[in-house]
Tab-separated table of C-alpha atoms in Angstrom:
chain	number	residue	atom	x	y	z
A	23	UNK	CA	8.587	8.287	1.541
A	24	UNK	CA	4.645	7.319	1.745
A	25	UNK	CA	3.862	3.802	2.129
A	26	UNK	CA	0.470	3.690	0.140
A	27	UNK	CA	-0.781	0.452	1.885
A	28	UNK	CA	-3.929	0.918	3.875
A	29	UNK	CA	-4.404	0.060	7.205
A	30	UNK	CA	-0.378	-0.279	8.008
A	31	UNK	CA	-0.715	-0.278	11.829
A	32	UNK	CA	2.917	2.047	12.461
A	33	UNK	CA	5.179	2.427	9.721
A	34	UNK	CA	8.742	1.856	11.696
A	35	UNK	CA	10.860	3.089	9.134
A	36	UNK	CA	9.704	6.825	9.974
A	37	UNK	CA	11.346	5.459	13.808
A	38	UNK	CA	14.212	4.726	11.783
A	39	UNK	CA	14.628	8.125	9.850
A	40	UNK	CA	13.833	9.998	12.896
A	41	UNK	CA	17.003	8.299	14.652
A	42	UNK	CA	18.950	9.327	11.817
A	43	UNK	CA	17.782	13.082	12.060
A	44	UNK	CA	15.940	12.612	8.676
A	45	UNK	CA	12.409	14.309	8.550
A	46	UNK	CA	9.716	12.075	6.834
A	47	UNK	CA	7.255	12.058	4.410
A	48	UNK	CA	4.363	10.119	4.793
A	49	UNK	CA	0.717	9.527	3.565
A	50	UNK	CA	-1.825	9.634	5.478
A	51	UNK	CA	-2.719	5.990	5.853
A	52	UNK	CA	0.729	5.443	7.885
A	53	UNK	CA	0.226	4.744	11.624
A	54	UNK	CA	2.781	7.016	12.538
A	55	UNK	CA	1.166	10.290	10.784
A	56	UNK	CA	-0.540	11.489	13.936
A	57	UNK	CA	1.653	10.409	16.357
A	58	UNK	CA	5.007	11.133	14.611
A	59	UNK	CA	5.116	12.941	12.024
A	60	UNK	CA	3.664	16.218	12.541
A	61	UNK	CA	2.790	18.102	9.109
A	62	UNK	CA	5.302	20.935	8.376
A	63	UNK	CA	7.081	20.205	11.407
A	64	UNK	CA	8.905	16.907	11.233
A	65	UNK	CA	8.098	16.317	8.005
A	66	UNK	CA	5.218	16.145	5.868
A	67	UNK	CA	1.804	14.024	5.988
A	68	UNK	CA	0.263	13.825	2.215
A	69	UNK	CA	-3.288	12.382	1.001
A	70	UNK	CA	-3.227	8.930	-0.140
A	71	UNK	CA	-2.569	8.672	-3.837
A	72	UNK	CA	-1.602	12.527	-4.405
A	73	UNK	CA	1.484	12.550	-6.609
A	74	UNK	CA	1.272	16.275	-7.006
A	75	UNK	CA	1.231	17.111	-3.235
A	76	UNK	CA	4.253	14.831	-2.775
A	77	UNK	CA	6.316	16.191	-5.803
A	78	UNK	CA	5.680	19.591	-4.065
A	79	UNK	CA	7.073	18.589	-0.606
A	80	UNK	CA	10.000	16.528	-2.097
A	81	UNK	CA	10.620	19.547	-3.974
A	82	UNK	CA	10.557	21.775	-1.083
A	83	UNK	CA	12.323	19.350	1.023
A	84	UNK	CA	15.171	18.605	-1.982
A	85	UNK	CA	15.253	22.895	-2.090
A	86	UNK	CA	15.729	24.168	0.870
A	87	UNK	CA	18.692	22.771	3.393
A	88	UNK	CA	17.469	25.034	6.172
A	89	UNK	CA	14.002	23.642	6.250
A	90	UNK	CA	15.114	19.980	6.091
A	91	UNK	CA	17.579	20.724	8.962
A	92	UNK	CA	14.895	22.314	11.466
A	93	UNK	CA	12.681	19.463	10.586
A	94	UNK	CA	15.447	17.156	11.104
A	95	UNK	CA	16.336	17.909	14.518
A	96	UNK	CA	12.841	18.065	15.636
A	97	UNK	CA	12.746	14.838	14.483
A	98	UNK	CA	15.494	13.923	16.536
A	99	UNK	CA	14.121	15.272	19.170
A	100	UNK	CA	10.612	13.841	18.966
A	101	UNK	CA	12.213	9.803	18.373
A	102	UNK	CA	13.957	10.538	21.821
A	103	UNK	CA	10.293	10.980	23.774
A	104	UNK	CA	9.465	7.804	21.748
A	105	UNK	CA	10.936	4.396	22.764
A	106	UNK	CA	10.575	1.036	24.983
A	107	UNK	CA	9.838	3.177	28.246
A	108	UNK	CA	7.516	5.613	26.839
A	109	UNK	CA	5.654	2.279	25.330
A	110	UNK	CA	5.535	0.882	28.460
A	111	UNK	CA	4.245	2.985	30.093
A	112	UNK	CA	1.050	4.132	27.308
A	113	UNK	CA	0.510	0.677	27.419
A	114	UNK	CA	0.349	0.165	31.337
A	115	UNK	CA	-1.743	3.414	31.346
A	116	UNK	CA	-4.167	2.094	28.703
A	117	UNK	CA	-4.334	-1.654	30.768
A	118	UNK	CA	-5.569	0.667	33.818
A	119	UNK	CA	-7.974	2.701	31.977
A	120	UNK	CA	-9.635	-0.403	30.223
A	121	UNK	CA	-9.719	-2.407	33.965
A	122	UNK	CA	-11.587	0.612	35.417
A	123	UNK	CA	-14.252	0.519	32.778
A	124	UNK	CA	-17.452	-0.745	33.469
A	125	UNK	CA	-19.383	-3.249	31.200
């Protein structure tokens, strides 16, 4: 579910439901909304302080087993392309770009 806090750097616990094959819900002051969660797709990314938007996706979600299963294994899938290697490397990648800058 959303964490409402602003400015939360990367929520982890969307890294945790993803490795459990759960599909997340989010609002869009979560680090992870752009770079995990993808709306529709592995779950859902909801304005800040919209209780109506996320009734409707819990809804939806709660409703239809189908729709939380494709999102689930996409979710699956997209944790697996997202760990200590992949980190390493986007952060060796960004060291290089910021080295080559000029001042």
């Amino acid at each position: 579910l959303p964490c409402a806090a602003i400015g939360l750097l990367f929520g982890v616990v969307v890294n945790e439901a993803f490795s459990c094959g759960l599909p997340a819900i989010v609002s869009e002051a979560c680090g992870s909304a752009g770079d995990l969660v993808r709306d529709g797709e592995t779950g859902y990314v909801v304005p800040v302080g919209a209780v109506d938007v996320l009734a409707e996706r819990l809804r939806t979600l709660a409703a239809d087993a189908e729709l939380r299963g494709e999102m689930a294994q996409r979710a699956r899938a997209k944790i697996t392309q997202w760990g200590p290697p992949q980190n390493a490397e986007a952060f060796a990648q960004a060291c290089l770009t910021i080295s080559q800058m000029r001042t």
